[in-house]
Coordinates of C-alpha atoms in Angstrom, one line a residue:
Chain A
X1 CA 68.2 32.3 -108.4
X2 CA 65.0 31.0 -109.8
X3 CA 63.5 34.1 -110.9
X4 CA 66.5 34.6 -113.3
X5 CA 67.0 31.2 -114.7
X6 CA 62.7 31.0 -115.3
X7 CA 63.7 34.7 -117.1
X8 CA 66.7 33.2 -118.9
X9 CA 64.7 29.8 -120.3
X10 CA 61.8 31.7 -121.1
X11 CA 63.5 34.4 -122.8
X12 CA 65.7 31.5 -124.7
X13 CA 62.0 29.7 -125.5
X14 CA 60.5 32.4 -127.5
X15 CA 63.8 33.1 -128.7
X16 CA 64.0 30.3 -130.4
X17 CA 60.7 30.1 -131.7
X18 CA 60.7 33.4 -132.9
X19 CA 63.4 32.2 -135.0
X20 CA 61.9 29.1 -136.0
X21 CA 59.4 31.2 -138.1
X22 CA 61.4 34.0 -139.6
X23 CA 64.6 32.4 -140.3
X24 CA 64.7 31.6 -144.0
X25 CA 66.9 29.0 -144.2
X26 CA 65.3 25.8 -143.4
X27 CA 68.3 24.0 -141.2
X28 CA 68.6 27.2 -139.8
X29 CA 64.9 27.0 -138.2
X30 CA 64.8 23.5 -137.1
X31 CA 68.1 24.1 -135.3
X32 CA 66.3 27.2 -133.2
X33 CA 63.6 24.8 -132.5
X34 CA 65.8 22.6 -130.9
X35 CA 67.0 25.4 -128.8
X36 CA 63.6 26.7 -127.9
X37 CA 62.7 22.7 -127.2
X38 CA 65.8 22.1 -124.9
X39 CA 65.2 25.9 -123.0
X40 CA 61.6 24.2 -122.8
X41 CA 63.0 21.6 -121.0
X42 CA 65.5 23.5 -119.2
X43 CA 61.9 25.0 -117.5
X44 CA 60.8 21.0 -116.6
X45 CA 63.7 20.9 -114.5
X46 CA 63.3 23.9 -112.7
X47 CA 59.6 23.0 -111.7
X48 CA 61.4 19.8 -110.4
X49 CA 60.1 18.0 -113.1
X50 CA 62.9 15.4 -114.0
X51 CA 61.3 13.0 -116.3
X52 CA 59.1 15.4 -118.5
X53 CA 62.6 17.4 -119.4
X54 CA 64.1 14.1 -120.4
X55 CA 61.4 13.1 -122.6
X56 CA 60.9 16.2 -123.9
X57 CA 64.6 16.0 -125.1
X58 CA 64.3 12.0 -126.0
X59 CA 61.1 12.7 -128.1
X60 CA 60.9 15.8 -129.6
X61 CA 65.0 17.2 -130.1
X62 CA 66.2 13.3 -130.5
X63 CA 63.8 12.1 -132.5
X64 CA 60.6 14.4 -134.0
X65 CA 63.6 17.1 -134.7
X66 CA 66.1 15.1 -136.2
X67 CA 64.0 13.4 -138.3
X68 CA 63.1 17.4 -139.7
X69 CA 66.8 17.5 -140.5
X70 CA 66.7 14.5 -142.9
X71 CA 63.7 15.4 -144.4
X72 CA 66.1 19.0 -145.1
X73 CA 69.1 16.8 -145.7
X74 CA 67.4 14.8 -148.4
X75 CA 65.2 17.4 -150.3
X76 CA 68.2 19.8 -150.0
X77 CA 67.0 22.9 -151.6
X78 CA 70.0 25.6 -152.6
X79 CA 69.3 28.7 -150.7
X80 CA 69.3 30.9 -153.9
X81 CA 66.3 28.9 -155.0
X82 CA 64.1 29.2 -151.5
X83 CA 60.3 30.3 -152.5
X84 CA 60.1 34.3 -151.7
X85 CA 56.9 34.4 -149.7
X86 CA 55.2 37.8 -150.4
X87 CA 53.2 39.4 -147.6
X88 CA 49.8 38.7 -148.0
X89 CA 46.5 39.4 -146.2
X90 CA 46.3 35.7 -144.0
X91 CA 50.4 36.7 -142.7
X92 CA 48.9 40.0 -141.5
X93 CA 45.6 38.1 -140.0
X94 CA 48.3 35.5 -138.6
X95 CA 50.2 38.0 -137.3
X96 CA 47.1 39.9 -135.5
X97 CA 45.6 36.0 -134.4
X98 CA 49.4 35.8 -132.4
X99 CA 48.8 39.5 -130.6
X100 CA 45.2 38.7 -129.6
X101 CA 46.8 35.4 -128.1
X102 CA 49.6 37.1 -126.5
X103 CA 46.5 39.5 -124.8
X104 CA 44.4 36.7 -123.9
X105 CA 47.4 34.9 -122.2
X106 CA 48.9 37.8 -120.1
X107 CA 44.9 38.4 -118.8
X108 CA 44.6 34.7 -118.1
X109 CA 47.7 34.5 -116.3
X110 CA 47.0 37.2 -113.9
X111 CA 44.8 35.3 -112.1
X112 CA 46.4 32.1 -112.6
X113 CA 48.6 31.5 -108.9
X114 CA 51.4 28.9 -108.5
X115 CA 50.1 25.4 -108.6
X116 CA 48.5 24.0 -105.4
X117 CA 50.6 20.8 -105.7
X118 CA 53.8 20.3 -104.4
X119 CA 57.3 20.4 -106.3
X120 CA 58.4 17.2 -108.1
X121 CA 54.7 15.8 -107.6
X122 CA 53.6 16.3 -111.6
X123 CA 56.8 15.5 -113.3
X124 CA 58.4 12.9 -111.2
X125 CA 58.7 9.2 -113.0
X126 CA 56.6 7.6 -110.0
X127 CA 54.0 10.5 -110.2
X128 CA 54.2 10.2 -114.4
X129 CA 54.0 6.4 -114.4
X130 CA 51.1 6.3 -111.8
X131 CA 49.0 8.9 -113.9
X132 CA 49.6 7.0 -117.0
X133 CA 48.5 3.7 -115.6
X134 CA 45.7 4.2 -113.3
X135 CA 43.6 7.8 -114.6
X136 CA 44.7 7.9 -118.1
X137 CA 45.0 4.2 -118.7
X138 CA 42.4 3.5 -121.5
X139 CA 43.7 7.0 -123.5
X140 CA 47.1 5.9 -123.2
X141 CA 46.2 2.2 -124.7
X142 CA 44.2 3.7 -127.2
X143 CA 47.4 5.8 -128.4
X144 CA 49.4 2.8 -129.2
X145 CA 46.7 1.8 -131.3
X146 CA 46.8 5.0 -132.8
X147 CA 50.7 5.1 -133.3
X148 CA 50.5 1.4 -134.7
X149 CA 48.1 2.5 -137.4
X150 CA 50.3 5.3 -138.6
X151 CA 53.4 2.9 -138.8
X152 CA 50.8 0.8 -140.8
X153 CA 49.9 3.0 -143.0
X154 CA 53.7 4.6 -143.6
X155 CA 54.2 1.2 -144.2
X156 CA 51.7 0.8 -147.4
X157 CA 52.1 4.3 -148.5
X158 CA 56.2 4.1 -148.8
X159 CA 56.0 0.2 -150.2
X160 CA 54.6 -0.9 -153.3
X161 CA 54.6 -4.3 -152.9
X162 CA 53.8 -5.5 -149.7
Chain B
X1 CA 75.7 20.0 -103.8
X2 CA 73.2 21.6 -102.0
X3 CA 74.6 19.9 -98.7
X4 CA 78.3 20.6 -99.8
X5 CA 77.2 24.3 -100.1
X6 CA 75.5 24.3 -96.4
X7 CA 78.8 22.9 -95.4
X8 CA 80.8 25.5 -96.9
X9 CA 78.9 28.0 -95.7
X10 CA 78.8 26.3 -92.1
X11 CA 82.7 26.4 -92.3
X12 CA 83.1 30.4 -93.7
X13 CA 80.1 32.5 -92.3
X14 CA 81.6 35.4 -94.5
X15 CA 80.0 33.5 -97.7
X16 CA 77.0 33.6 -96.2
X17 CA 75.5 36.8 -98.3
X18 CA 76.1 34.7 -101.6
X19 CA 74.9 31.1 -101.2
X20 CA 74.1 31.1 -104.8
X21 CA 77.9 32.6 -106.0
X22 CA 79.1 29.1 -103.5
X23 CA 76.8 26.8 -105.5
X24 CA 78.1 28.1 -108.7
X25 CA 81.8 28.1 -108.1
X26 CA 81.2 24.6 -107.2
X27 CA 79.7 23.7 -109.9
X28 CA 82.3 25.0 -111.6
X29 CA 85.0 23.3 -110.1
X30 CA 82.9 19.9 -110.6
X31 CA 82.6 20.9 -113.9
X32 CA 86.5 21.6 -114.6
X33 CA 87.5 18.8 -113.2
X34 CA 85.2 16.2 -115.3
X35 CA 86.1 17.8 -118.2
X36 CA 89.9 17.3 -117.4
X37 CA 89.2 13.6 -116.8
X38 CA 87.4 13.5 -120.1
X39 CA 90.3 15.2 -122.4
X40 CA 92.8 12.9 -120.4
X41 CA 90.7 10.0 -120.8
X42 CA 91.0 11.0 -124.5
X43 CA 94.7 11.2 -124.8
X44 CA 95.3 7.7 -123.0
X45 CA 92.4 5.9 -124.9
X46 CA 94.2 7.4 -128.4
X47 CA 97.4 5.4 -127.1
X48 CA 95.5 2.5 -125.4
X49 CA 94.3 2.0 -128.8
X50 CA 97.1 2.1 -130.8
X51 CA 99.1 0.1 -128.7
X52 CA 96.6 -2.6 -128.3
X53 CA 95.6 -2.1 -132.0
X54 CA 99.7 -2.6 -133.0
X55 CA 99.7 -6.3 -130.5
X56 CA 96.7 -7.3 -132.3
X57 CA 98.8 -6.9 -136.1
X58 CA 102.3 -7.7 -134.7
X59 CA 103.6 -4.6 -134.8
X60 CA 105.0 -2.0 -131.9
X61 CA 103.1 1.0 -131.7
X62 CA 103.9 4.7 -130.6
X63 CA 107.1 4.5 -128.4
X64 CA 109.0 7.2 -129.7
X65 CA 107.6 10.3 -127.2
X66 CA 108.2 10.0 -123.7
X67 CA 108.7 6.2 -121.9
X68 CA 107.0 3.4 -124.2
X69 CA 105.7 6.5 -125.6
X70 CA 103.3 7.3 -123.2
X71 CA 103.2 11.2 -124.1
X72 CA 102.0 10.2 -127.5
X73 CA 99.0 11.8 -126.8
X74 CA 100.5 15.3 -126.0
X75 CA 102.3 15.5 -129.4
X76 CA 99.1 14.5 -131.0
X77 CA 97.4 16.7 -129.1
X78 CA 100.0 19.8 -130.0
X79 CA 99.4 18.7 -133.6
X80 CA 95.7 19.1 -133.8
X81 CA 96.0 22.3 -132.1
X82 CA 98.7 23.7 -134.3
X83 CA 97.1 22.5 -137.4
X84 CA 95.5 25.1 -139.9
X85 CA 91.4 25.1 -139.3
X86 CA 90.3 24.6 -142.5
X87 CA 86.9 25.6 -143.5
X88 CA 85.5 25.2 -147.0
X89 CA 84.1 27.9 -148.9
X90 CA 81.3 25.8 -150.1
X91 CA 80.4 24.9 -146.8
X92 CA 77.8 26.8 -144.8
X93 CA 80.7 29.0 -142.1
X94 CA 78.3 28.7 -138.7
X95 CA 76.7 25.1 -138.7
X96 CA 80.4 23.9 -139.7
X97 CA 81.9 25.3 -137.0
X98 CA 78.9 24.4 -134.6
X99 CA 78.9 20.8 -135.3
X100 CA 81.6 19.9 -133.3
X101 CA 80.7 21.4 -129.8
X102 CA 77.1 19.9 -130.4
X103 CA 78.8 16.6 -130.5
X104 CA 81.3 16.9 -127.3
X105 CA 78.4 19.0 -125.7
X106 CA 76.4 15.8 -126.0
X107 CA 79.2 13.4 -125.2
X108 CA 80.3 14.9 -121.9
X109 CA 77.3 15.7 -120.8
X110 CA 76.7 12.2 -120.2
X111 CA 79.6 12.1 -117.5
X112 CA 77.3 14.3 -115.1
X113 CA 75.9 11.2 -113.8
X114 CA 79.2 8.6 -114.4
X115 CA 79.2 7.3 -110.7
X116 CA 82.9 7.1 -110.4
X117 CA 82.5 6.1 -106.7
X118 CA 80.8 5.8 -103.2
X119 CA 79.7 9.7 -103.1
X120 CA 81.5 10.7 -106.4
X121 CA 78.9 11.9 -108.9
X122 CA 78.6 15.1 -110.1
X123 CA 74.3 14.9 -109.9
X124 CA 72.7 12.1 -108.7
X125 CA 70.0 12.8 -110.7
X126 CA 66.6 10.7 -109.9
X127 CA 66.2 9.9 -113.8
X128 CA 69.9 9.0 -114.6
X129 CA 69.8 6.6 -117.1
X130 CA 67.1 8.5 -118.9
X131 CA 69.2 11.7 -118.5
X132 CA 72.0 10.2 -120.0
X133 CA 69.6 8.6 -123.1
X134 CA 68.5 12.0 -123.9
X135 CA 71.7 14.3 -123.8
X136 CA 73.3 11.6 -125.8
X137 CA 70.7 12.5 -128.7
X138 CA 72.9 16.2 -129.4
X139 CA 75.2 14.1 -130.9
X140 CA 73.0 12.4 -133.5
X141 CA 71.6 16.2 -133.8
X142 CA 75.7 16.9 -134.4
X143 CA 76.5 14.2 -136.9
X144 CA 74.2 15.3 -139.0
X145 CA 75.2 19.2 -138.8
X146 CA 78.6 18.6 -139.9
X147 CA 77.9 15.9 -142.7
X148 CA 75.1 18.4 -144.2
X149 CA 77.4 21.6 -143.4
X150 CA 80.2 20.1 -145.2
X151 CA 78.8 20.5 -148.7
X152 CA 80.4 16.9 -149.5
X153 CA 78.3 14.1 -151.2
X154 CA 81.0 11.6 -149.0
X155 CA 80.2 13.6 -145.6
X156 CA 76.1 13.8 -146.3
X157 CA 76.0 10.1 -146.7
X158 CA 78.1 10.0 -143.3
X159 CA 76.0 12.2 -141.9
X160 CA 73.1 10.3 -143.2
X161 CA 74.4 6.7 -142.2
X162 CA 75.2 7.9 -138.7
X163 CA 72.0 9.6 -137.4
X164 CA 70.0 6.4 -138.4
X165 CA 72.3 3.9 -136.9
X166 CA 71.9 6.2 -134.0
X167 CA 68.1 6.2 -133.6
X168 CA 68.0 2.8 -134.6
X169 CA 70.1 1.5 -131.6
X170 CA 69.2 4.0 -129.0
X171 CA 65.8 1.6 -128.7
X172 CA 67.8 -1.7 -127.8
X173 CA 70.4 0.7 -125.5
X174 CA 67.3 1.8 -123.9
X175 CA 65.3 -1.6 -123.7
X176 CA 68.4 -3.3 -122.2
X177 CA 69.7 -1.1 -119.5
X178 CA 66.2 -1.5 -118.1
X179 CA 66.3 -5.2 -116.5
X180 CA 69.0 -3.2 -114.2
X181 CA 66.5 -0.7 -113.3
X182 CA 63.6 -3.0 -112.5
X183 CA 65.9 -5.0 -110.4
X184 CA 66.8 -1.7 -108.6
X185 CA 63.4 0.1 -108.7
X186 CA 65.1 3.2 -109.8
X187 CA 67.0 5.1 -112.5
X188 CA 69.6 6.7 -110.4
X189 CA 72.7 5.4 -111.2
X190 CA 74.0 5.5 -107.4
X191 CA 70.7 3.9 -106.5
X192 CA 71.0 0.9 -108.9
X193 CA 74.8 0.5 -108.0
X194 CA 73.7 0.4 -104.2
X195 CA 71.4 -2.4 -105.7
X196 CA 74.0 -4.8 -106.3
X197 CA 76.3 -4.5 -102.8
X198 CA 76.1 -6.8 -100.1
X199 CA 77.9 -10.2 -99.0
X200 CA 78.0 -11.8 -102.0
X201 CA 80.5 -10.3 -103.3
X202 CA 80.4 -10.4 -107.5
X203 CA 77.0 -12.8 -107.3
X204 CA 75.3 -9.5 -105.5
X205 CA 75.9 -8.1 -109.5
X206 CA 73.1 -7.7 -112.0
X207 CA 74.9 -10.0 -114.7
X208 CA 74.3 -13.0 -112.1
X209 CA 70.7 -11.9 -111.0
X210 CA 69.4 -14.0 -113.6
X211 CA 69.6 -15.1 -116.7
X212 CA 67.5 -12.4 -118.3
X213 CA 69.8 -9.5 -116.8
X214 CA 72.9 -12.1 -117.8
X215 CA 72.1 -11.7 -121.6
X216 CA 71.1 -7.6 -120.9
X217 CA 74.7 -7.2 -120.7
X218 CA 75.7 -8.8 -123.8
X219 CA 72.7 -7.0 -125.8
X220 CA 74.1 -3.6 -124.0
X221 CA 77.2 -4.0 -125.0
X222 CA 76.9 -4.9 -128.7
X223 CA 73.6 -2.1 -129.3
X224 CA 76.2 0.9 -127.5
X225 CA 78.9 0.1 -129.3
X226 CA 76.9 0.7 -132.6
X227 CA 75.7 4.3 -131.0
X228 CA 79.3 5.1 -130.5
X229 CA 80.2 4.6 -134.0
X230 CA 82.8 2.0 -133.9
X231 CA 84.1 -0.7 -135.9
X232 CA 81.9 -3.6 -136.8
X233 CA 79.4 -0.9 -136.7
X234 CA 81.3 2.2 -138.2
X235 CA 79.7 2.6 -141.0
X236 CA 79.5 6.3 -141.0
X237 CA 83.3 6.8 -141.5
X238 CA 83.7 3.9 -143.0
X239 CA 86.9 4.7 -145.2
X240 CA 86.4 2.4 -147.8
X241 CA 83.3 4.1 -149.1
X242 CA 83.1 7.2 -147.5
X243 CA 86.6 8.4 -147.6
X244 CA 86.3 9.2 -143.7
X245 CA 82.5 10.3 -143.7
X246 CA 80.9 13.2 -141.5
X247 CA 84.1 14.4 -140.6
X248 CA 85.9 14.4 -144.3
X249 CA 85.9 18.1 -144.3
X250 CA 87.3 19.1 -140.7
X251 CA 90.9 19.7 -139.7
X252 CA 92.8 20.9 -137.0
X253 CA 91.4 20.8 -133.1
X254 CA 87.7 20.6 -134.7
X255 CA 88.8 17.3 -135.5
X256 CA 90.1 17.0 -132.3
X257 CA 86.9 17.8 -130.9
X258 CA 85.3 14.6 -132.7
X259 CA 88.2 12.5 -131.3
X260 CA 87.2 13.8 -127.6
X261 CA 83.6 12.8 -128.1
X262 CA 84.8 9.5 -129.6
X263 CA 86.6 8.5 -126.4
X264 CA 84.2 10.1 -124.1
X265 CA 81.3 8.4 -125.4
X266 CA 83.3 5.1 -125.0
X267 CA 84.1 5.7 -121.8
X268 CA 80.5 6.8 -120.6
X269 CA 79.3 3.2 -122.7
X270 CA 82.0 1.7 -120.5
X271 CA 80.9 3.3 -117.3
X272 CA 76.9 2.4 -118.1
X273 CA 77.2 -1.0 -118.6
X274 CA 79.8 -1.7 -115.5
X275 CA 77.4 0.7 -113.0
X276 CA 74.2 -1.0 -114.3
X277 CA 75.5 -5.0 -114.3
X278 CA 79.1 -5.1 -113.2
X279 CA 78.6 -3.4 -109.7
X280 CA 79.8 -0.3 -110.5
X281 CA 81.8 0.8 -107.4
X282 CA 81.2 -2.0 -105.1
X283 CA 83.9 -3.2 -103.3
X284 CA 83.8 -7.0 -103.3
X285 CA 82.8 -8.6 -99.5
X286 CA 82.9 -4.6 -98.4
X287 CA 80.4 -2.3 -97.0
X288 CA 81.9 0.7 -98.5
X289 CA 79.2 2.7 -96.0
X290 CA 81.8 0.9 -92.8
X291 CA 84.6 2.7 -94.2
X292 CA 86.1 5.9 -93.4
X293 CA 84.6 8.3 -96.4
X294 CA 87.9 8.7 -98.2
X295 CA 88.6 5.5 -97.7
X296 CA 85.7 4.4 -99.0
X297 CA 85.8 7.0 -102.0
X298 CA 89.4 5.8 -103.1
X299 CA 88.7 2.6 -102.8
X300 CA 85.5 2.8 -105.1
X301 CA 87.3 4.8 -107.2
X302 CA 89.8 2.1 -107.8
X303 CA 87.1 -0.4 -108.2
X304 CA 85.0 1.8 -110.5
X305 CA 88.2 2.8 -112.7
X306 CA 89.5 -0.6 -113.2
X307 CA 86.0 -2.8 -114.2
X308 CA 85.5 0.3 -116.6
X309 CA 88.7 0.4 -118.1
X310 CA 88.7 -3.4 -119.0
X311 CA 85.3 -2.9 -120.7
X312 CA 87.6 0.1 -122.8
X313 CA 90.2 -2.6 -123.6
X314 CA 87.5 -4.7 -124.9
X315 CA 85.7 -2.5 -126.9
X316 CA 89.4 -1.7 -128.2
X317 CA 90.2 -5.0 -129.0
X318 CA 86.3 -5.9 -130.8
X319 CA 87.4 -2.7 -133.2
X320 CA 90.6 -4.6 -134.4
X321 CA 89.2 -7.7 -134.6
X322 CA 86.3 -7.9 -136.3
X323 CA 85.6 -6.9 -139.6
X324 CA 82.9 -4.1 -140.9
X325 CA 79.4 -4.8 -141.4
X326 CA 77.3 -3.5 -144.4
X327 CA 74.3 -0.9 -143.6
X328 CA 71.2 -2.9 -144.9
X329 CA 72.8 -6.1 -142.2
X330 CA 73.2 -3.1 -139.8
X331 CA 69.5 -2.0 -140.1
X332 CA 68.4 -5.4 -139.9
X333 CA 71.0 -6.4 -136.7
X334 CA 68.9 -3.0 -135.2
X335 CA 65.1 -3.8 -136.1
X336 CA 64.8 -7.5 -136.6
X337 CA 67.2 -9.4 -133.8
X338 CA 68.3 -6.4 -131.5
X339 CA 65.0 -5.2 -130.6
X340 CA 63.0 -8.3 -129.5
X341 CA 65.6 -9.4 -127.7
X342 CA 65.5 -6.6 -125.9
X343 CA 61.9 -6.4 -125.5
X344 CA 62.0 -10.3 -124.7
X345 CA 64.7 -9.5 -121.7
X346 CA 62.6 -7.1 -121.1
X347 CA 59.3 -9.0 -119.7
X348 CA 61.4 -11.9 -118.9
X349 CA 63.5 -9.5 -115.8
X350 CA 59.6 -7.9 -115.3
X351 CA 58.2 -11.3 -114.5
X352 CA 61.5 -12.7 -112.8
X353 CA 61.2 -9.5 -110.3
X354 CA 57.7 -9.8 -109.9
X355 CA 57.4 -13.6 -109.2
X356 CA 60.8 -14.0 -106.9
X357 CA 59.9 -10.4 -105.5
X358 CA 63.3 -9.2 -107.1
X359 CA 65.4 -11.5 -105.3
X360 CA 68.2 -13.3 -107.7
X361 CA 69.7 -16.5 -108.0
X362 CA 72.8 -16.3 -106.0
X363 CA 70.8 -15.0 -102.9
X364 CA 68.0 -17.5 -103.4
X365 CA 70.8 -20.5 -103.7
X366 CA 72.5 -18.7 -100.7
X367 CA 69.4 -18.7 -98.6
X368 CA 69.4 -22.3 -99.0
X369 CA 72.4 -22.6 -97.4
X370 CA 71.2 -20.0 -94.8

């Protein structure tokens, strides 16, 4: 059963970004991404991982994803008046870059076995919680700092009179 | 359902080659059958609502179909589905027709981990409450679909007004379900419910652990009615503006759909607040583990069905009570009293369960009295 739900969520994965970067129409390609995120997800759970699914779907399709849409909402470009992108020489280099990866991850993963830890001991909240506030205590401090500065500095930027 | 499969399987050797076809029949049933409760649920909450909302103004309400018109809900029902689906030509054909399933996808999704009694849950998922936090965030993804694919200045604003109000308040729905899952060390539902049992009967609940978790349940119930969309905080649809907002355009059983989701998430709102402070299923002075398992099931049923049910009735009766508010109070209610409450609550239950070793006050006074 396992080997055809990985094959499914994969398959609905790249799916879905495929589409995130030849779809034209811009609501159309942050909708795919939600798909590909929640298919993402939908991998978390089957590598037990509970908690990393969740907040993959919290953070990225509840919130980094829907604050896309607005961004389309409010600029709300007409489709007749989309940019046509020509081909030019960087798409073809990009397009090469993506092949070369695609090589270099198919001979990375063939001697890459199944992780030595047990099931449900990455992604668990008692095994993510633990990580976060023993071995990666200082980064994850650091990042609020981080986070606060950007609300900050949205802040200033967006205001004129503060 | 991995055990009720083995048992299955125990019973019927033949099934045996297909443990996998078992598993998903099951889940199918389970599925089927939530999905009743949930369009039922809908169907008595539209005529919960418009009976209590015709006591509150003096008037008498649907009692034309069926006895005190109790199978209001099936004409209504036959009405939406007979209706013509009307779909604007300026509006963009798949995302219109999308938005809708988004939204119930997202609603009843939630009821996967509704414990509606002793051992019946669909999943007792280890991250419940978190679960039920994240699938709830289609339906923001949803509201926004159908304002934008309606082509409508009235539905964009909707749209608009809806997917803030949603992001704003899923921070203080988060922050104050979490005094119930400190108290219980856990985010499974059945585990935080299991929390609250014992002798004391309705002092063994969260509301009464203390007087952090007491005011949780107040700030729960006030932040998740604004995620639901509901009068004070229905802005989005608010008819006076907006005409009828994100869903001005839709007609026919795609309106129905919205309805569904309405109801469901009121019901799953309901459901949260009575499993993580009201008990959930316990049955007063009863160790539903001593009783016969159907026994016990019904019985928690019962229990579970009619704490939830009054917190429906109330959120009914808020809605035709209290007037609207205005979105900049709304965004303020969110960012500037909401969320440090919440966070308040928060470190006040994190110090209370750290310094008393998570014991609260009615056990402490009943320990007292040994």
């Amino acid at each position: 059963m396992e080997p055809i739900l990985f094959t499914l969520f994969g398959a609905i994965a790249v799916g879905g970004a495929l589409l995130v970067v030849t779809r034209k129409n811009p609501m159309s390609a942050a909708l795919s991404l939600i798909m590909s995120l929640f298919a993402v997800a939908a991998l978390f759970v089957l590598r037990q991982a509970h908690f990393l699914a969740a907040i993959q779907v919290i953070v990225y399709a509840g919130a980094v994803v829907v604050l896309f849409i607005f961004v389309i909402m409010l600029i709300n470009v007409p489709e007749n008046r989309l940019p046509i992108e020509k081909p030019t020489v960087y798409r073809l280099l990009g397009v090469v870059a993506a092949g070369l990866l695609m090589i270099e991850g198919g001979l990375a993963s063939r001697n890459f076995s199944a992780p030595a830890t047990a099931v449900g001991e990455v992604g668990s909240v008692e095994a993510v919680g633990h990580a976060l506030f023993t071995d990666y205590l200082f980064a994850f401090e650091v990042t609020s700092v981080l986070l606060l500065a950007a609300v900050v500095g949205a802040t200033v930027l967006a205001k004129k009179k503060i | 359902m991995e055990q009720l499969t083995a048992l299955i399987i125990q019973k019927v050797p033949a099934l045996a080659v297909a443990p996998w076809a078992v598993t998903l029949l099951l889940i199918g049933i389970v599925a089927f059958i939530i999905l009743q409760f949930a369009m039922v649920f809908a169907g008595f909450g539209t005529y919960l609502e418009r009976k209590i909302a015709a006591d509150i103004q003096g008037r008498i309400g649907p009692n034309r179909v069926g006895p005190i018109g109790l199978l209001q809900f099936l004409a209504d029902g036959i009405k939406l589905i007979l209706k013509e689906d009307i779909i604007p030509t300026a509006a963009d054909n798949h995302l219109f027709r999308m938005a809708p399933y988004l939204i119930f996808t997202g609603s009843f999704a939630a009821f996967v981990v509704v414990p509606f009694g002793f051992s019946l849950i669909a999943a007792d998922l280890n991250i419940g409450i978190y679960y039920v936090m994240a699938v709830t965030s289609l339906v923001s993804i949803g509201v926004l679909l159908a304002g934008w694919a309606s082509n409508n200045k009235w539905s964009m604003l909707g749209g608009m007004r809806a997917a803030a109000q949603i992001v704003s308040y899923e921070i203080p729905v988060g922050m104050a379900l979490i005094p119930a899952v400190l108290i219980a060390g856990s985010l499974s539902t059945q585990d935080i419910i299991r929390s609250q049992g014992g002798l004391l009967g309705i002092f063994g609940w969260n509301l009464f652990h203390n007087p952090f978790s007491f005011f949780s349940f107040f700030l729960y119930m006030v932040a998740a009615l604004a995620e639901t969309n509901r009068t004070p905080f229905d802005i989005p649809e608010a008819e006076s503006e907006l005409v009828s907002g994100y869903n001005t355009e839709y007609s026919g059983i795609r309106f129905g759909f919205f309805f569904m989701a309405e109801y469901a998430d009121v019901f799953v709102v309901s459901a949260l607040a009575t499993a993580c402070f009201l008990g959930g299923w316990q049955i007063p002075f009863f160790n539903a583990a001593s009783l016969p398992p159907v026994w016990a099931n019904l019985l928690s049923l019962g229990v579970f069905m009619a704490k939830a049910l009054a917190l429906v009735c109330v959120i009914i009766w808020i809605r035709w009570t209290l007037p609207r508010l205005r979105v900049d109070q709304l965004m303020r209610m969110s960012w500037k009293y909401m969320v440090p409450l919440t966070f308040f609550n928060f470190l006040g239950v994190s110090l209370w369960v750290l310094v008393f070793k998570g014991k609260g006050i009615p056990q402490m006074i009943a320990s007292i009295f040994g």
